Amino acid sequence: EAGRGPLAGPVSVAAAGVPVDYAHPVLNDSKQLTEKKREMLYEELTADSRIQWASVMVEPAEIDSINILQATWEGMRRAFLRLDPVPEVALIDGKPVRDFPAPHQGVVKGDSLSLSIAAASIIAKVERDRLMVRYANEYPEYGFEKHKGYGTAAHKAALAKHGPCPIHRRSFAPVAEAAELRR
């Protein structure tokens, strides 16, 4: 997943499966890679017919309704079920997921230990970052192209000045506080 902590935008979740004999010299945890490397890997991964992948976005309204952890888990379920064919088992980055639709194993720091999890991590991150850049065109006063919705000082200042926009997560304290100040 990508985007659990931001104040704005969806949480992006991806699932990926790589062949058992797959190897890659650079594929790693998306947080350990530069944006340029992530973009390059995204293009490579999504174009490789041997790699099975799917991604979903869980929107801010749903995050606000069920909380970010539940929204992330729901995204994991949806992304997994979009794989075709749906695998019989799954590795999950982090802890096991309640009500997951298949047998699975949680792997703490899985994006640095599993190529499948690393691939999913990169796909989720690049897709979310690209979406946030598009949102920057729609809501230019917030600077989403720079901070991607994370709670930077610049983002919080824009939030205080302009109040929340439709993609802000109203259940997150800094957004709720900014909304309250605008009343």
mmCIF file of C-alpha atoms in Angstrom:
data_model
loop_
_atom_site.group_PDB
_atom_site.id
_atom_site.type_symbol
_atom_site.label_atom_id
_atom_site.label_comp_id
_atom_site.label_asym_id
_atom_site.label_seq_id
_atom_site.Cartn_x
_atom_site.Cartn_y
_atom_site.Cartn_z
ATOM 1 C CA GLU A 1 0.000 0.000 0.000
ATOM 2 C CA ALA A 2 0.928 3.630 -0.322
ATOM 3 C CA GLY A 3 -0.637 6.604 1.353
ATOM 4 C CA ARG A 4 -1.822 5.479 4.770
ATOM 5 C CA GLY A 5 -0.500 8.593 6.486
ATOM 6 C CA PRO A 6 -1.427 11.514 4.217
ATOM 7 C CA LEU A 7 -4.107 14.039 5.055
ATOM 8 C CA ALA A 8 -5.475 13.962 1.503
ATOM 9 C CA GLY A 9 -6.098 11.530 -1.296
ATOM 10 C CA PRO A 10 -6.854 7.824 -1.373
ATOM 11 C CA VAL A 11 -4.864 4.957 0.020
ATOM 12 C CA SER A 12 -3.460 3.041 -2.933
ATOM 13 C CA VAL A 13 -3.186 -0.735 -2.675
ATOM 14 C CA ALA A 14 -1.700 -3.172 -5.156
ATOM 15 C CA ALA A 15 -1.229 -6.911 -5.393
ATOM 16 C CA ALA A 16 1.444 -8.535 -7.535
ATOM 17 C CA GLY A 17 2.700 -11.976 -8.339
ATOM 18 C CA VAL A 18 6.064 -12.678 -9.903
ATOM 19 C CA PRO A 19 7.264 -16.027 -11.279
ATOM 20 C CA VAL A 20 9.118 -18.271 -8.827
ATOM 21 C CA ASP A 21 12.341 -17.910 -10.842
ATOM 22 C CA TYR A 22 12.015 -14.115 -11.185
ATOM 23 C CA ALA A 23 15.027 -12.049 -10.177
ATOM 24 C CA HIS A 24 15.678 -8.343 -10.397
ATOM 25 C CA PRO A 25 18.821 -6.405 -9.430
ATOM 26 C CA VAL A 26 17.000 -3.218 -8.342
ATOM 27 C CA LEU A 27 13.510 -4.241 -7.200
ATOM 28 C CA ASN A 28 13.169 -3.332 -3.533
ATOM 29 C CA ASP A 29 11.006 -1.493 -1.014
ATOM 30 C CA SER A 30 9.540 1.525 -2.845
ATOM 31 C CA LYS A 31 10.584 3.798 0.036
ATOM 32 C CA GLN A 32 14.234 2.859 -0.594
ATOM 33 C CA LEU A 33 14.099 3.936 -4.244
ATOM 34 C CA THR A 34 14.185 7.331 -5.909
ATOM 35 C CA GLU A 35 11.091 8.557 -7.696
ATOM 36 C CA LYS A 36 12.886 8.104 -11.029
ATOM 37 C CA LYS A 37 13.755 4.462 -10.201
ATOM 38 C CA ARG A 38 10.189 3.771 -9.031
ATOM 39 C CA GLU A 39 8.809 5.180 -12.289
ATOM 40 C CA MET A 40 11.236 3.082 -14.335
ATOM 41 C CA LEU A 41 10.390 -0.062 -12.361
ATOM 42 C CA TYR A 42 6.662 0.636 -12.599
ATOM 43 C CA GLU A 43 6.873 0.760 -16.391
ATOM 44 C CA GLU A 44 8.976 -2.405 -16.447
ATOM 45 C CA LEU A 45 6.757 -4.335 -14.013
ATOM 46 C CA THR A 46 3.420 -3.404 -15.548
ATOM 47 C CA ALA A 47 4.646 -4.197 -19.084
ATOM 48 C CA ASP A 48 6.056 -7.623 -18.156
ATOM 49 C CA SER A 49 3.498 -10.289 -19.121
ATOM 50 C CA ARG A 50 5.002 -12.686 -16.555
ATOM 51 C CA ILE A 51 3.943 -10.398 -13.708
ATOM 52 C CA GLN A 52 0.375 -10.515 -12.518
ATOM 53 C CA TRP A 53 -0.804 -7.292 -10.876
ATOM 54 C CA ALA A 54 -3.858 -5.294 -9.877
ATOM 55 C CA SER A 55 -4.357 -2.064 -7.991
ATOM 56 C CA VAL A 56 -7.168 -0.190 -6.291
ATOM 57 C CA MET A 57 -7.711 3.169 -4.661
ATOM 58 C CA VAL A 58 -9.746 3.450 -1.486
ATOM 59 C CA GLU A 59 -11.135 6.970 -1.513
ATOM 60 C CA PRO A 60 -11.079 9.485 1.370
ATOM 61 C CA ALA A 61 -14.822 9.152 2.069
ATOM 62 C CA GLU A 62 -14.427 5.422 2.646
ATOM 63 C CA ILE A 63 -11.313 6.003 4.766
ATOM 64 C CA ASP A 64 -13.320 8.467 6.866
ATOM 65 C CA SER A 65 -16.178 5.988 7.154
ATOM 66 C CA ILE A 66 -14.258 2.878 8.240
ATOM 67 C CA ASN A 67 -10.806 4.222 9.340
ATOM 68 C CA ILE A 68 -7.463 3.986 7.559
ATOM 69 C CA LEU A 69 -6.518 0.506 8.786
ATOM 70 C CA GLN A 70 -9.844 -1.007 7.705
ATOM 71 C CA ALA A 71 -9.639 0.891 4.397
ATOM 72 C CA THR A 72 -6.141 -0.487 3.773
ATOM 73 C CA TRP A 73 -7.292 -4.026 4.534
ATOM 74 C CA GLU A 74 -10.313 -3.577 2.275
ATOM 75 C CA GLY A 75 -7.994 -2.365 -0.493
ATOM 76 C CA MET A 76 -5.814 -5.444 -0.002
ATOM 77 C CA ARG A 77 -8.848 -7.711 -0.344
ATOM 78 C CA ARG A 78 -10.057 -5.908 -3.492
ATOM 79 C CA ALA A 79 -6.642 -5.826 -5.177
ATOM 80 C CA PHE A 80 -6.049 -9.519 -4.445
ATOM 81 C CA LEU A 81 -9.446 -10.484 -5.867
ATOM 82 C CA ARG A 82 -8.721 -8.520 -9.065
ATOM 83 C CA LEU A 83 -5.783 -10.759 -9.901
ATOM 84 C CA ASP A 84 -6.636 -13.130 -12.727
ATOM 85 C CA PRO A 85 -6.479 -15.912 -11.883
ATOM 86 C CA VAL A 86 -6.886 -15.271 -8.167
ATOM 87 C CA PRO A 87 -3.951 -16.965 -6.386
ATOM 88 C CA GLU A 88 -4.543 -19.697 -3.848
ATOM 89 C CA VAL A 89 -2.353 -18.003 -1.188
ATOM 90 C CA ALA A 90 -0.920 -14.561 -0.519
ATOM 91 C CA LEU A 91 1.951 -12.819 1.201
ATOM 92 C CA ILE A 92 0.925 -9.602 2.896
ATOM 93 C CA ASP A 93 3.240 -6.744 3.812
ATOM 94 C CA GLY A 94 2.957 -6.447 7.578
ATOM 95 C CA LYS A 95 0.588 -8.390 9.766
ATOM 96 C CA PRO A 96 -2.162 -10.774 8.647
ATOM 97 C CA VAL A 97 -5.414 -9.195 7.444
ATOM 98 C CA ARG A 98 -8.707 -10.062 9.080
ATOM 99 C CA ASP A 99 -11.264 -11.648 6.718
ATOM 100 C CA PHE A 100 -8.770 -11.956 3.871
ATOM 101 C CA PRO A 101 -10.299 -14.058 1.052
ATOM 102 C CA ALA A 102 -7.469 -16.627 0.906
ATOM 103 C CA PRO A 103 -4.872 -18.241 3.135
ATOM 104 C CA HIS A 104 -2.102 -15.699 3.677
ATOM 105 C CA GLN A 105 0.999 -14.924 5.655
ATOM 106 C CA GLY A 106 1.959 -11.529 7.009
ATOM 107 C CA VAL A 107 5.590 -10.598 6.367
ATOM 108 C CA VAL A 108 6.880 -7.695 8.452
ATOM 109 C CA LYS A 109 9.024 -5.464 6.211
ATOM 110 C CA GLY A 110 7.811 -7.653 3.372
ATOM 111 C CA ASP A 111 8.553 -5.052 0.707
ATOM 112 C CA SER A 112 12.261 -5.570 1.358
ATOM 113 C CA LEU A 113 11.984 -9.384 1.685
ATOM 114 C CA SER A 114 9.616 -10.433 -1.116
ATOM 115 C CA LEU A 115 9.840 -9.481 -4.794
ATOM 116 C CA SER A 116 6.051 -9.812 -5.122
ATOM 117 C CA ILE A 117 5.438 -7.448 -2.219
ATOM 118 C CA ALA A 118 8.120 -5.040 -3.497
ATOM 119 C CA ALA A 119 6.493 -5.014 -6.947
ATOM 120 C CA ALA A 120 3.079 -4.323 -5.418
ATOM 121 C CA SER A 121 4.574 -1.579 -3.257
ATOM 122 C CA ILE A 122 6.066 0.182 -6.282
ATOM 123 C CA ILE A 123 2.861 -0.099 -8.302
ATOM 124 C CA ALA A 124 0.780 1.300 -5.437
ATOM 125 C CA LYS A 125 3.206 4.175 -4.782
ATOM 126 C CA VAL A 126 3.599 5.256 -8.409
ATOM 127 C CA GLU A 127 -0.128 5.115 -9.096
ATOM 128 C CA ARG A 128 -0.905 7.190 -6.009
ATOM 129 C CA ASP A 129 1.824 9.734 -6.722
ATOM 130 C CA ARG A 130 0.580 10.155 -10.299
ATOM 131 C CA LEU A 131 -2.973 10.660 -9.055
ATOM 132 C CA MET A 132 -1.849 13.273 -6.539
ATOM 133 C CA VAL A 133 -0.074 15.190 -9.327
ATOM 134 C CA ARG A 134 -3.367 15.185 -11.272
ATOM 135 C CA TYR A 135 -5.150 16.435 -8.145
ATOM 136 C CA ALA A 136 -2.569 19.240 -7.946
ATOM 137 C CA ASN A 137 -3.955 20.553 -11.229
ATOM 138 C CA GLU A 138 -7.480 20.458 -9.842
ATOM 139 C CA TYR A 139 -6.566 21.958 -6.448
ATOM 140 C CA PRO A 140 -3.375 23.965 -7.128
ATOM 141 C CA GLU A 141 -3.504 25.913 -3.856
ATOM 142 C CA TYR A 142 -2.497 22.831 -1.832
ATOM 143 C CA GLY A 143 0.771 21.828 -3.554
ATOM 144 C CA PHE A 144 -0.146 18.141 -3.861
ATOM 145 C CA GLU A 145 2.473 17.691 -6.601
ATOM 146 C CA LYS A 146 5.169 18.342 -3.987
ATOM 147 C CA HIS A 147 4.003 16.585 -0.812
ATOM 148 C CA LYS A 148 1.464 14.116 -2.291
ATOM 149 C CA GLY A 149 -0.997 14.911 0.494
ATOM 150 C CA TYR A 150 1.311 14.227 3.433
ATOM 151 C CA GLY A 151 1.105 16.560 6.423
ATOM 152 C CA THR A 152 4.049 18.807 5.613
ATOM 153 C CA ALA A 153 4.256 22.332 6.997
ATOM 154 C CA ALA A 154 3.351 23.730 3.571
ATOM 155 C CA HIS A 155 0.328 21.453 3.294
ATOM 156 C CA LYS A 156 -0.882 22.314 6.787
ATOM 157 C CA ALA A 157 -0.465 26.025 6.011
ATOM 158 C CA ALA A 158 -2.536 25.647 2.824
ATOM 159 C CA LEU A 159 -5.123 23.681 4.750
ATOM 160 C CA ALA A 160 -5.353 26.449 7.373
ATOM 161 C CA LYS A 161 -5.648 29.119 4.675
ATOM 162 C CA HIS A 162 -8.073 27.387 2.295
ATOM 163 C CA GLY A 163 -9.770 24.759 4.435
ATOM 164 C CA PRO A 164 -10.201 21.170 3.268
ATOM 165 C CA CYS A 165 -10.936 20.320 -0.347
ATOM 166 C CA PRO A 166 -12.993 17.290 -1.491
ATOM 167 C CA ILE A 167 -10.025 14.897 -1.374
ATOM 168 C CA HIS A 168 -9.043 15.660 2.222
ATOM 169 C CA ARG A 169 -9.597 12.979 4.858
ATOM 170 C CA ARG A 170 -12.042 14.629 7.225
ATOM 171 C CA SER A 171 -11.437 12.060 9.988
ATOM 172 C CA PHE A 172 -7.745 12.999 10.276
ATOM 173 C CA ALA A 173 -7.177 15.484 13.101
ATOM 174 C CA PRO A 174 -5.364 18.273 11.179
ATOM 175 C CA VAL A 175 -8.116 18.260 8.528
ATOM 176 C CA ALA A 176 -10.915 18.193 11.104
ATOM 177 C CA GLU A 177 -9.256 21.063 12.966
ATOM 178 C CA ALA A 178 -8.872 23.123 9.776
ATOM 179 C CA ALA A 179 -12.520 22.491 8.896
ATOM 180 C CA GLU A 180 -13.591 23.572 12.379
ATOM 181 C CA LEU A 181 -11.568 26.797 12.107
ATOM 182 C CA ARG A 182 -13.327 27.623 8.829
ATOM 183 C CA ARG A 183 -16.814 27.484 10.409
#
